[in-house]
XYZ file of C-alpha atoms in Angstrom:
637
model
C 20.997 -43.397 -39.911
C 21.736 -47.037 -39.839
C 20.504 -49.617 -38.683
C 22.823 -51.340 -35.371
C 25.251 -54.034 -36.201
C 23.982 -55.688 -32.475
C 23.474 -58.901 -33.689
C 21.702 -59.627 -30.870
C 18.424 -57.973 -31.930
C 18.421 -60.025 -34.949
C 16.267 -62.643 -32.963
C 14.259 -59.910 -31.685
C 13.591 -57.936 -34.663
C 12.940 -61.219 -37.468
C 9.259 -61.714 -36.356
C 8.734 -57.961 -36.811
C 10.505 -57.491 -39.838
C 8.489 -60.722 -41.144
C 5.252 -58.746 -40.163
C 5.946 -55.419 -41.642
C 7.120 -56.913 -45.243
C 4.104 -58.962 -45.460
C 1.839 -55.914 -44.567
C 3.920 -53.160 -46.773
C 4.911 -50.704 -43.501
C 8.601 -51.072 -44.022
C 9.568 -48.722 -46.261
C 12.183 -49.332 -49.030
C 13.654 -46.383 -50.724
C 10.727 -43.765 -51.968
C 8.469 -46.189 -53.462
C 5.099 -45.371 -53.018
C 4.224 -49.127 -52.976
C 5.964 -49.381 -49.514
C 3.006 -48.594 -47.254
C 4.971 -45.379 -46.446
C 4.626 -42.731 -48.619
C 6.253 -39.202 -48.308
C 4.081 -36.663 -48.100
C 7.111 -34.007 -49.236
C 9.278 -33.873 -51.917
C 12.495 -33.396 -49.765
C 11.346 -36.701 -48.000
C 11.672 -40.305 -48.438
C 11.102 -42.989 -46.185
C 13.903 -46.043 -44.975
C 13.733 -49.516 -43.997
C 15.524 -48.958 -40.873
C 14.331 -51.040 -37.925
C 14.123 -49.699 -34.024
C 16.150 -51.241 -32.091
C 14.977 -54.060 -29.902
C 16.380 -51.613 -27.249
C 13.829 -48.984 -27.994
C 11.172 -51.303 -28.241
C 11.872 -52.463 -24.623
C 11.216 -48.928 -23.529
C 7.765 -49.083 -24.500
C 4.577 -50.271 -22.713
C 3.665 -53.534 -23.366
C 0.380 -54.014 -25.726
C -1.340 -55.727 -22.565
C -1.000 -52.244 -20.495
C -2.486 -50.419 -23.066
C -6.356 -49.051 -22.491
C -5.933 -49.352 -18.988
C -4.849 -45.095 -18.477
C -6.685 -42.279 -19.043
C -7.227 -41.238 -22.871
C -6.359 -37.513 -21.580
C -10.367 -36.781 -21.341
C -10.578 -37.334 -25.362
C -13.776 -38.733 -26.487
C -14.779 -41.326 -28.497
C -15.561 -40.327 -32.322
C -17.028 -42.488 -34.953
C -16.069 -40.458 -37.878
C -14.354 -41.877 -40.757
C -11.236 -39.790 -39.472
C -9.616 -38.904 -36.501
C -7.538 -36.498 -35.789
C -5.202 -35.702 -33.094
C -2.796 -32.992 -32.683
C 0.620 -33.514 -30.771
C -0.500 -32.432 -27.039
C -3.066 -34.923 -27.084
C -0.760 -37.827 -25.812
C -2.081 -41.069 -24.336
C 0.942 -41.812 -22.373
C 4.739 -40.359 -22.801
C 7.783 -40.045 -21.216
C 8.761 -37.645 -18.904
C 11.409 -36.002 -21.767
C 8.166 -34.700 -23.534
C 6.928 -32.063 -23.392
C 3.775 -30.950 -24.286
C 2.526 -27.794 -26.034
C -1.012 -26.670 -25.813
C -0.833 -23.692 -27.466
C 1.139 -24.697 -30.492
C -0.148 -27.771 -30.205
C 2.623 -30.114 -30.470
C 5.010 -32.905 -28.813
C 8.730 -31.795 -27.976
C 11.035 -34.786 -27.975
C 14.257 -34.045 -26.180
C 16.082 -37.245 -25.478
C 19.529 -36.952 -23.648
C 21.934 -38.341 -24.700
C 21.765 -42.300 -25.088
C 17.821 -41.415 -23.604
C 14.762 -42.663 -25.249
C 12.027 -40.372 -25.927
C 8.461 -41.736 -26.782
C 4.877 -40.470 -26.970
C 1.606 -42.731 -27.629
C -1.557 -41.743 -29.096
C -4.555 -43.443 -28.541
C -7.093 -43.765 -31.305
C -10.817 -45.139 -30.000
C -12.703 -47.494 -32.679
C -15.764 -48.676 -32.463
C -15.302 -53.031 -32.855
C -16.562 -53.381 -36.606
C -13.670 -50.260 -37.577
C -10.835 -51.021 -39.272
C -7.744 -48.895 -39.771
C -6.915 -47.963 -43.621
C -4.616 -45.043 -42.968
C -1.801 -43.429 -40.543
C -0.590 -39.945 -41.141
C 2.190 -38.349 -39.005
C 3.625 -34.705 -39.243
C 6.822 -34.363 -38.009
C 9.069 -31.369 -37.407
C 12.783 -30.228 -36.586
C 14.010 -33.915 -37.670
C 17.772 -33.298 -38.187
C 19.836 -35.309 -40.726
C 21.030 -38.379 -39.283
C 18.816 -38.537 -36.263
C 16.856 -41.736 -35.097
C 13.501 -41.167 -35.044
C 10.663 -44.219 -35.627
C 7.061 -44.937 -35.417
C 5.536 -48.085 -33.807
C 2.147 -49.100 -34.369
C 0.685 -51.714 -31.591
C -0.370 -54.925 -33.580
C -2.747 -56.975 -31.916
C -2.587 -60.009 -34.404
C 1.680 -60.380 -33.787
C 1.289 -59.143 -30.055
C 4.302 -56.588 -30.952
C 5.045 -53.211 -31.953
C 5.750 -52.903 -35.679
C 7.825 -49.655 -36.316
C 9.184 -47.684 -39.438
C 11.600 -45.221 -39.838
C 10.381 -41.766 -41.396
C 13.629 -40.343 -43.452
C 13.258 -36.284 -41.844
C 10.411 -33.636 -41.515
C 7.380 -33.829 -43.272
C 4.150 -35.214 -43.400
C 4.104 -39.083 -43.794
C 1.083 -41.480 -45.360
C 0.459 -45.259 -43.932
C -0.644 -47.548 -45.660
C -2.866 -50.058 -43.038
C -4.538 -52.283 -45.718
C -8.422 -51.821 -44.018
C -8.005 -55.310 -42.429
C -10.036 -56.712 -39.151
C -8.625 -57.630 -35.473
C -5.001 -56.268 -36.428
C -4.568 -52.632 -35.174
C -7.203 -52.815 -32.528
C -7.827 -54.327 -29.334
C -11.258 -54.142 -29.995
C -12.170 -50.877 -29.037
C -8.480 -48.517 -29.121
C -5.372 -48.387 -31.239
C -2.400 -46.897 -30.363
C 0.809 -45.598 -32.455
C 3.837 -44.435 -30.895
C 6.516 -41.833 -31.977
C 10.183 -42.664 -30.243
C 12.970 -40.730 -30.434
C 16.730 -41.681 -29.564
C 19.519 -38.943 -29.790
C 16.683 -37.157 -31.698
C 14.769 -33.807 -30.652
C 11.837 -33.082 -32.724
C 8.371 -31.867 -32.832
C 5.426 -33.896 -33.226
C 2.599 -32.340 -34.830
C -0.385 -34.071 -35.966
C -1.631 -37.932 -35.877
C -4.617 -38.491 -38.136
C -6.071 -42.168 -38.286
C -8.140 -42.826 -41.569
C -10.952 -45.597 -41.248
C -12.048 -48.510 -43.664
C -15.141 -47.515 -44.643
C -17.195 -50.049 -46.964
C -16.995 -53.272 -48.259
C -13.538 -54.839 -48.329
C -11.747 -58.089 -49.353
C -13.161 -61.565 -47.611
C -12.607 -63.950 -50.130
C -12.819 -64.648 -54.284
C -13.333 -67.801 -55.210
C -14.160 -69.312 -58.739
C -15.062 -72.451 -60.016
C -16.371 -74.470 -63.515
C -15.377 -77.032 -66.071
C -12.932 -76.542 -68.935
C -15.589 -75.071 -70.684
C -17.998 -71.938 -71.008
C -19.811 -72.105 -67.200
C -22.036 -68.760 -65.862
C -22.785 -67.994 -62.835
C -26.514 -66.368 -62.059
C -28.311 -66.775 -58.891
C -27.298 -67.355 -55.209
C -28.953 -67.962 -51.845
C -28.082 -68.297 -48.282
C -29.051 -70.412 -46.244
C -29.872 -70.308 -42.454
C -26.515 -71.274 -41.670
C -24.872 -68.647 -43.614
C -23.952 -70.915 -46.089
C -23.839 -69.907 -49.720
C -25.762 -71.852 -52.552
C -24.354 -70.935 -56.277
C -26.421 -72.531 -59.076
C -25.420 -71.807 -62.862
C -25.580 -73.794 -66.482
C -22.588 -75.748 -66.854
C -20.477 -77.119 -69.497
C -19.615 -80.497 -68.791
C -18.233 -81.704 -72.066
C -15.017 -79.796 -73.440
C -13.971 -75.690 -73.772
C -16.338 -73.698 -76.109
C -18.993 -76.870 -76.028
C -22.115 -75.034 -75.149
C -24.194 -77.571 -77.011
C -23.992 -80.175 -73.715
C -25.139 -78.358 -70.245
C -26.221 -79.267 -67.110
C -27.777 -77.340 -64.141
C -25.207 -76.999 -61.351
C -25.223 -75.948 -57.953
C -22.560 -75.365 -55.021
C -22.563 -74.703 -51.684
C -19.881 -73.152 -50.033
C -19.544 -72.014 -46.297
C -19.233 -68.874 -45.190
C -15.109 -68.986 -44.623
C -15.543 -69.867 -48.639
C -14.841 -73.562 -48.436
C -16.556 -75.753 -51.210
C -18.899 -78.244 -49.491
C -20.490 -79.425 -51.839
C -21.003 -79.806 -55.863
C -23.690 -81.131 -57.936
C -24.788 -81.208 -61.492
C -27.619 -82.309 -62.773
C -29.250 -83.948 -65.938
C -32.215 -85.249 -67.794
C -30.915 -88.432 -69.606
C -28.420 -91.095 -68.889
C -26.964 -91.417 -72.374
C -25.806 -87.771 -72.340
C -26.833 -86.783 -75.900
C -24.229 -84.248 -77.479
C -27.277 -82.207 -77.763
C -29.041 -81.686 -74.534
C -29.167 -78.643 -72.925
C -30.190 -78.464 -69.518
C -30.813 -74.719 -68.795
C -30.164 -73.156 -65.524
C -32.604 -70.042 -65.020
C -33.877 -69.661 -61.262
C -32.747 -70.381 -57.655
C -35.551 -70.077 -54.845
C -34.506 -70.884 -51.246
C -38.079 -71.524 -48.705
C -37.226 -70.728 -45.036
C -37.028 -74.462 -44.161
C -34.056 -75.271 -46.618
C -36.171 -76.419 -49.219
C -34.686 -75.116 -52.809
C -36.229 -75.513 -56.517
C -34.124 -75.276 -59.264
C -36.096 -73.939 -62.570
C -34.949 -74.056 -66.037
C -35.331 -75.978 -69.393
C -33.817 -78.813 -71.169
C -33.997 -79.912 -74.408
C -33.104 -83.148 -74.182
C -36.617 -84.410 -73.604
C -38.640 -87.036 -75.337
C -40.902 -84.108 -76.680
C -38.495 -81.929 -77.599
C -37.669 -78.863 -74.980
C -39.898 -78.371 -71.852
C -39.420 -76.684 -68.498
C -38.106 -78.181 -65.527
C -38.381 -77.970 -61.693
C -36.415 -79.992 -59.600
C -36.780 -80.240 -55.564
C -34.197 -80.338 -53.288
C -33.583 -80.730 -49.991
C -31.361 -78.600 -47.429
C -28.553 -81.334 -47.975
C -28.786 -80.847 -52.177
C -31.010 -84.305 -52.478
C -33.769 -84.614 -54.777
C -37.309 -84.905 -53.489
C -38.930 -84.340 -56.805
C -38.550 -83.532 -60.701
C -41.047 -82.932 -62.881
C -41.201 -81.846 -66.714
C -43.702 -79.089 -67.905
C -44.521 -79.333 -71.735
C -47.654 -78.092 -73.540
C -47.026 -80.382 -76.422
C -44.934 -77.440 -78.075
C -40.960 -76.235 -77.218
C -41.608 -74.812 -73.820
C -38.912 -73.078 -71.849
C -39.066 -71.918 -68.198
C -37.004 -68.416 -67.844
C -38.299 -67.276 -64.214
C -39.583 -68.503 -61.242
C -40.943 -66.708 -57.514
C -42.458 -68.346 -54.396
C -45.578 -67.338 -53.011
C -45.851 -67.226 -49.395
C -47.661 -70.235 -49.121
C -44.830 -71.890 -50.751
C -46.290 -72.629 -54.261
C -44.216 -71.369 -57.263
C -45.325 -68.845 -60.230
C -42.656 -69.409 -63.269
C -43.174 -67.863 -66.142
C -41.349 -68.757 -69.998
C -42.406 -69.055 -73.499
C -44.188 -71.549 -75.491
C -43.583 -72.192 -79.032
C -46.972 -71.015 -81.273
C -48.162 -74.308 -82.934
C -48.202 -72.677 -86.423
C -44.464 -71.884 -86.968
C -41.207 -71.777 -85.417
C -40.460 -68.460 -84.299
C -42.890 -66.936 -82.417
C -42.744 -67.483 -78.878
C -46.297 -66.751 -76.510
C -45.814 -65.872 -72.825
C -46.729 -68.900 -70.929
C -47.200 -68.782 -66.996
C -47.732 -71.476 -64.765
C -48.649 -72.168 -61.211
C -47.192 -75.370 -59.282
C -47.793 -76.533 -56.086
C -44.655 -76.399 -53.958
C -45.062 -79.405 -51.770
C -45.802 -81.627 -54.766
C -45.021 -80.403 -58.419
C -48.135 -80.598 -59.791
C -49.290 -77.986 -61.719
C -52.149 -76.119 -61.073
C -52.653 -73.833 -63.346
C -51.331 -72.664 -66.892
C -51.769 -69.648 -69.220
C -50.397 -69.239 -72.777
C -50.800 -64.935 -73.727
C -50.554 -64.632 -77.683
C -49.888 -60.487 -77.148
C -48.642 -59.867 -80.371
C -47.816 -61.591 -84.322
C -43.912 -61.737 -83.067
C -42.659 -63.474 -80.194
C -42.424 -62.272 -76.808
C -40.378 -64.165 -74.235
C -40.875 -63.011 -70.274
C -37.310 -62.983 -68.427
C -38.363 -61.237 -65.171
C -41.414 -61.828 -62.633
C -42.186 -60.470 -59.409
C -44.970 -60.947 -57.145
C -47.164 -58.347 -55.593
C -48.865 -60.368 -52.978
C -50.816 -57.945 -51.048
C -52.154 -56.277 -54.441
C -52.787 -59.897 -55.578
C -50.591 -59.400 -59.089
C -47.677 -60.828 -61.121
C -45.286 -58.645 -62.628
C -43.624 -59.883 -65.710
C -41.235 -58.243 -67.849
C -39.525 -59.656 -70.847
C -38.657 -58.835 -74.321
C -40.571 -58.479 -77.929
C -39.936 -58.298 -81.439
C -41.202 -54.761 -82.168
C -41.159 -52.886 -85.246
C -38.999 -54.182 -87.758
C -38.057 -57.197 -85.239
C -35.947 -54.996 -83.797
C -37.176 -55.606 -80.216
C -39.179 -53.927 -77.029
C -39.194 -54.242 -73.866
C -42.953 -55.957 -72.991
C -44.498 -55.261 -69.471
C -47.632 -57.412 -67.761
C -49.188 -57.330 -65.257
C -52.047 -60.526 -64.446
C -54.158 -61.402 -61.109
C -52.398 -63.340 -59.193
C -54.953 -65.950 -58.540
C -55.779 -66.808 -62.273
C -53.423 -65.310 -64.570
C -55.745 -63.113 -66.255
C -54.146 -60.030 -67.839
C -54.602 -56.496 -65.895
C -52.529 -54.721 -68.199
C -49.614 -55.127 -70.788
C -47.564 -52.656 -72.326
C -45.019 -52.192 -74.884
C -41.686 -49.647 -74.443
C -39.111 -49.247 -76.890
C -37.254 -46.646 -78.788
C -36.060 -46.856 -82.585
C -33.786 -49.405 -81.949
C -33.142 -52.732 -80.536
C -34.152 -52.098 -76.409
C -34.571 -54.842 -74.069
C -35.776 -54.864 -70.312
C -33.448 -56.123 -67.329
C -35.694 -56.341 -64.674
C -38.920 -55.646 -62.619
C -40.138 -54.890 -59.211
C -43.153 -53.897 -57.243
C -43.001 -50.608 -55.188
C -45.668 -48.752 -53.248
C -48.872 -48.559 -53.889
C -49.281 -50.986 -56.213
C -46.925 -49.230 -58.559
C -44.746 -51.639 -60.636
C -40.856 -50.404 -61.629
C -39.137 -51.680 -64.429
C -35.584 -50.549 -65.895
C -34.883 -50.736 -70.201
C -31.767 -50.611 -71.567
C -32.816 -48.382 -74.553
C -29.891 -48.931 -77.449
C -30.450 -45.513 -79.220
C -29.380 -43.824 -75.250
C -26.188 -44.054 -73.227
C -28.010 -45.716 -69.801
C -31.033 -47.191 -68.820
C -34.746 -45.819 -68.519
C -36.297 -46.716 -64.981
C -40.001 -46.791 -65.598
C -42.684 -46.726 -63.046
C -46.094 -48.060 -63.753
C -49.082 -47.813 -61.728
C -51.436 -49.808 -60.862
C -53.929 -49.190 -63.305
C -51.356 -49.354 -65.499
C -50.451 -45.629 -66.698
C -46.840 -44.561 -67.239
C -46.279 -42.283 -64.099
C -42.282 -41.785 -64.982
C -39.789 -42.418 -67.285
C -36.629 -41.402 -66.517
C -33.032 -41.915 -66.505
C -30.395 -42.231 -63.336
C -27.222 -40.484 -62.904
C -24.596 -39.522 -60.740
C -25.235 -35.645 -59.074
C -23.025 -34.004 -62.118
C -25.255 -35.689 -64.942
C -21.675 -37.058 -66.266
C -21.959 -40.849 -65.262
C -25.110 -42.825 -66.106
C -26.404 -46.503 -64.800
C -27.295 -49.415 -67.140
C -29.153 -51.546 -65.281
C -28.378 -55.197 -65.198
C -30.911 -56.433 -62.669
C -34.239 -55.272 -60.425
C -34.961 -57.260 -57.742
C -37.711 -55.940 -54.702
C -36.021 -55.167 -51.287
C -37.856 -55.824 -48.236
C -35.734 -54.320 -45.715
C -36.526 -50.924 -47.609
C -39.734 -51.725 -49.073
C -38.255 -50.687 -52.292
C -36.336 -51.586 -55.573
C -32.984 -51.893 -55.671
C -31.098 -51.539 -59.269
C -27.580 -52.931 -59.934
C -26.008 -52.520 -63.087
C -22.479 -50.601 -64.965
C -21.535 -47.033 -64.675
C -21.657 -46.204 -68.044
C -20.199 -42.428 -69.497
C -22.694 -40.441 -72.345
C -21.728 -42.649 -74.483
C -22.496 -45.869 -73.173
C -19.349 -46.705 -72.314
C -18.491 -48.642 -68.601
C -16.711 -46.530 -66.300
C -14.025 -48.026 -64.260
C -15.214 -51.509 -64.218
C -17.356 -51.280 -61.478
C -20.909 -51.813 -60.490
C -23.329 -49.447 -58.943
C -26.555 -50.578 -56.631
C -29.025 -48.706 -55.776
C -31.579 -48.604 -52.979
C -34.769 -47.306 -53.677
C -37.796 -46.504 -50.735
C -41.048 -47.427 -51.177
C -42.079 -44.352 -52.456
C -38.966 -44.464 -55.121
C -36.635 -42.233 -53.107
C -33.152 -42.726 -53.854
C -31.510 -43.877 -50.290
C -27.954 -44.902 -51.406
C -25.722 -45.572 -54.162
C -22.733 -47.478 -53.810
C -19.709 -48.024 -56.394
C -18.149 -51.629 -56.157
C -15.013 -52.619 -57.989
C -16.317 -55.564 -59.735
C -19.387 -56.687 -61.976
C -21.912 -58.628 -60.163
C -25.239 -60.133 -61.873
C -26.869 -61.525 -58.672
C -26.122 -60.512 -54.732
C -27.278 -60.738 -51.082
C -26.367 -59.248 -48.129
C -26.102 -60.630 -44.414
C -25.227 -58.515 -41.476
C -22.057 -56.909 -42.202
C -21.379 -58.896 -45.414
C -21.749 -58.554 -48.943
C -21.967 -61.543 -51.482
C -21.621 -61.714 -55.357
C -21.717 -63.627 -58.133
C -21.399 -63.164 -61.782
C -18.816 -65.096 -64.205
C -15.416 -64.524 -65.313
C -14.600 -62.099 -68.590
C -17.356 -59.853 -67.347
C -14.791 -57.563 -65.834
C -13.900 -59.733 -63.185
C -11.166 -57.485 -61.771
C -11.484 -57.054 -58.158
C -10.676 -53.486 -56.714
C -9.544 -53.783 -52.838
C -12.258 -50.948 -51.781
C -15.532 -50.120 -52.395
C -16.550 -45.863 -52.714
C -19.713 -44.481 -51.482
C -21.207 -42.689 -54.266
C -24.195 -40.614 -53.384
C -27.853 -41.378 -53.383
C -27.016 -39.646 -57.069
C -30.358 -38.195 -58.936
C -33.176 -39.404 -61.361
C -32.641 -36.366 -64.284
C -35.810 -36.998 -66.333
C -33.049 -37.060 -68.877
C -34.106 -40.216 -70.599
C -37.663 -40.528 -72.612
C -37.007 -41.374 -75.710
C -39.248 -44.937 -75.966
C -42.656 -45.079 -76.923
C -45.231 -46.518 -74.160
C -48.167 -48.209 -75.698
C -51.141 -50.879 -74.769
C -51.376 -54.107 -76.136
C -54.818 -56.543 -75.475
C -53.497 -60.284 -75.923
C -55.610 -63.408 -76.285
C -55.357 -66.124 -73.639
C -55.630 -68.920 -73.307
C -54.872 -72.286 -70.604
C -52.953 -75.134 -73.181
C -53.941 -78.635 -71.863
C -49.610 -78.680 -70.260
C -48.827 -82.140 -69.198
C -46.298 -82.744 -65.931
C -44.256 -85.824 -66.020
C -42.075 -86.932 -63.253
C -38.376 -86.459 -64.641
C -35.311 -89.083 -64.343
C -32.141 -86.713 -63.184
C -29.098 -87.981 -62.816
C -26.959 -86.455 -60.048
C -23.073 -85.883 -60.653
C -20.940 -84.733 -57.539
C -18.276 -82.675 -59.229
C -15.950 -80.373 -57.663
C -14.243 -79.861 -60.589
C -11.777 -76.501 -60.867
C -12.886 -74.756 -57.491
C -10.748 -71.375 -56.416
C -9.895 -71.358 -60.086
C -7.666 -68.484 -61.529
C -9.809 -65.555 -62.798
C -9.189 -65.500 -66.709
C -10.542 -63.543 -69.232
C -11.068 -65.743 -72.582
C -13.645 -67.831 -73.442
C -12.962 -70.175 -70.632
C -15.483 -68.448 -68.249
C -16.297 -69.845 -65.085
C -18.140 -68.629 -61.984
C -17.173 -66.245 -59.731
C -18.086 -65.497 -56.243
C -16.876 -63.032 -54.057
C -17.131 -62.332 -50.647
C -17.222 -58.652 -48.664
C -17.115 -57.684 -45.413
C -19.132 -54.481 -44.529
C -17.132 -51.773 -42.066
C -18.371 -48.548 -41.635
């Protein structure tokens, strides 16, 4: 078959051809990268276009949805299926079979022959896949499929090479194949019989591509927590290296906001001291959005007349600083974690340097007032000889706790995990614990669950995945345990807990790893969790994230660049999976510390305010120039 030497379709057929190149469905030869893949041996697919002439003998797109869909109902599933003698509309040349249930396409002479099948979608479906069965093609006859695009406003056909069964590639992508609520994909035939067989339409079903955006300095820049705000709006805050590549001995706190299309709208940094000592470090460690656009940035610097103390600094909706205050107990004080109570006061939690050397680090946990930054209460928890630094605090409001998880030295400094629990309206200690194996183990996160139960996960060195532990109230170890996929094969190390409140639950994200600790595909898997610790979904995405949030039909990221920062175009459902008990080789034990409230001083802080866009949309790299990385979504199901 060739394709006519009419020139005057050439005008008619550009914008299509245009459309199909850019969106793979004209097939070139047998590659599989065409969009059109054969789904015989004997087969292979051409670039042949339909005539504009055959085109004409089709409905227009604006008729379409206005017959009868031959009394077919409506499915959700992720694939539909229709057989040949389900037609939407056809010409009167063919016939239908319901017994063998096919199409017969018997053209005269010169006579075009077309059938259209109507697929119905529900408005958040997209289309991923088109399969078409085709038999009693013979050599050299002109037979095409047209898909109705509602993006161009035209038909956009391809030319199947004989019989067989034929794979589409549709790319998953919104307000292209539908009208909203029906797609339809026509088979025409032109001095061609043949026999239709099957249509099958595969949906998108997941989380696929909205937008990846990245964005830092020449040097070393990480990306860890996000917000968004009521205007959908994202808010990005990291450390950032503002000097040179590899510097990370000059940082500043930085933050971004970016709109939901994934425009940069704004980008500040921020820092102590106007002289911009080679050696200050200004800390990132904790975003915290209130409900009226109020955000608090929490960290540390160590550029500070007294050495290294915490820092809070205030901002307004529009990124402007209403306040910024220093913490310092009159040692090295560093602020790791932060949570907002509901009456919008913040708990942070960090370490303080013991006064009698300097290496071991106390808990410390303080208590600010929200509205003003003053501080209004402070506890320093010697638990041990070693240090212990918290990482990761939740609050339990209605028992009236803190969580706090963090790591230790343990035996032989080579490091717990170290769990607390204190009263939430004095920071006295209800329980600590220690949990560690023979080798160096270190927790990721914490969360409360129901009834008063606390969940933690531990990356335990001497296993292949992480431990998820759940501590009640009182606090006894009620499990300890590890989480797989169904087969066992595939485990989960956690890289965060956060608490869920759509679910009342946990939910865990963190790398598939194999039985030997090793990541599996690059990907990351999150997990829901129910109040009562039921598994409720697990979901495989094909990039690392360290931080995320989800908005009605959307899914944002962040993490950093080098951390596996390919991007996969789908995501796979993987199962609720299975907590196997497999895991259990740490050691759970008490500890009693001594508290006590250090006489902490709050000074108001001088910042100094940089707006830097700097390398936004940046090229994802993977050497030691990291920078942040955000990715965008969009949920279809």
């Amino acid at each position: 078959m060739q394709r006519s030497a009419n020139t005057a379709f050439a005008a008619a057929l550009k914008a299509i051809l245009a459309g199909l190149l850019a969106l793979g469905l004209c097939a070139c030869g047998q590659s599989a990268s065409t969009g059109l893949q054969e789904g015989r041996a004997e087969t292979g697919a051409r670039g042949q276009m339909a005539p504009a002439g055959l085109l004409a003998g089709l409905p227009p797109l604006s008729s379409l949805g206005s017959g009868s869909s031959a009394g077919r109902s409506a499915s959700t599933a992720e694939e539909q299926e229709l057989a040949g003698d389900v037609l939407y509309r056809k010409s009167a040349n063919v016939t239908l079979d319901t017994v063998g249930h096919t199409a017969a396409f018997n053209p005269a002479d010169g006579e075009l022959a077309f059938g259209i099948q109507e697929f119905e979608l529900l408005p958040a479906d997209r289309a991923a896949s088109l399969a078409i069965e085709l038999s009693g093609v013979d050599s050299g006859e002109n037979v095409w499929v047209a898909i109705a695009n509602y993006s161009s406003g035209v038909w956009q056909t391809l030319q199947p090479s004989g019989n067989g069964s034929y794979n589409i590639d549709l790319g998953g992508v919104s307000g292209v194949y539908s009208n909203g609520t029906k797609m339809y994909v026509a088979v025409l035939g032109w001095k061609a019989q043949f026999n239709l067989l099957l249509a099958r339409l595969g949906l998108a079903s997941g989380f696929y591509p909205g937008w990846t955006h990245t964005w830092g300095s020449p040097g070393v820049d990480i990306g860890s927590r996000m917000a968004i705000d009521a205007d959908g709006n994202i808010l990005f805050a990291s450390s950032y290296d503002s000097l040179s590549a590899g510097n990370d001995d000059f940082q500043r706190m930085a933050l971004l906001k970016m709109s939901p299309s994934g425009s940069l709208l704004q980008a500040k940094t921020f820092q102590i001291l106007d002289d911009t000592p080679a050696s200050e470090l200004l800390i990132f460690a904790e975003l915290l959005r209130k409900d009226d656009g109020t955000l608090y940035l929490v960290g540390r610097s160590n550029g500070t007349p007294s050495g290294e103390d915490g820092v809070i600094i205030k901002l307004d909706a529009d990124l402007n600083i209403l306040w910024a205050r220093l913490y310092d107990t009159g040692a090295d004080d560093d602020l790791n974690c932060a949570a907002l109570k509901a009456n919008g006061d913040l708990v942070c939690a960090g370490n303080s340097l013991y006064a009698d050397d300097n290496f071991h680090q106390d808990a410390w946990l303080i208590t600010v007032n929200g509205a003003t930054g003053e501080m209004t209460d402070s506890k320093v928890y010697e638990i041990t000889d070693t240090s212990e630094v918290p990482r990761y605090i939740d609050l339990d409001e209605a028992g009236g706790k803190i969580l706090l998880a963090g790591d230790m030295d343990g035996d032989s400094l080579l490091g717990d995990a170290f769990l607390m629990s204190v009263a939430l309206s004095g920071g006295a200690p209800n329980w600590v614990r220690q949990y560690g194996g023979p080798d160096s183990d270190y927790c990721t996160g914490i969360s409360r669950a129901g009834n008063g139960s606390a969940v933690a996960a531990v990356n335990l060195e001497n296993a292949s995945d992480s431990v998820m532990l759940t501590i009640e109230g009182n606090g006894s170890l009620s499990l300890e345990s590890g989480y797989s996929d169904e087969d066992g094969t595939v485990g989960l190390s956690v890289w965060r807990v956060i608490y869920n409140e759509a679910s009342g639950g946990p939910q865990m994200a963190g790398a598939r790893v194999d039985d030997q600790g090793n990541p599996v595909g690059g990907v990351t898997s999150l997990i829901q969790f129910d109040g009562d610790l039921g598994p409720l979904s697990g979901t495989t995405y094909g990039w690392y994230f360290v931080d995320w949030r989800f908005t009605p039909g959307e899914l944002y990221t962040n993490s950093f660049t080098g951390l596996g920062a390919t991007l996969l175009p789908t995501v796979t459902p993987a199962g609720a999976g299975s907590l196997t008990g497999k895991a259990g080789s740490g050691t759970f034990s008490s500890l009693s510390p001594t508290v006590s409230s250090p006489a902490t001083v709050s000074t108001d802080a001088v910042v100094t305010v940089s707006e830097t866009p700097d390398r936004f949309d940046g090229e994802i790299t993977e050497d030691t120039d990291q920078d942040m990385l955000m990715v965008k979504r969009v949920l279809t199901q």
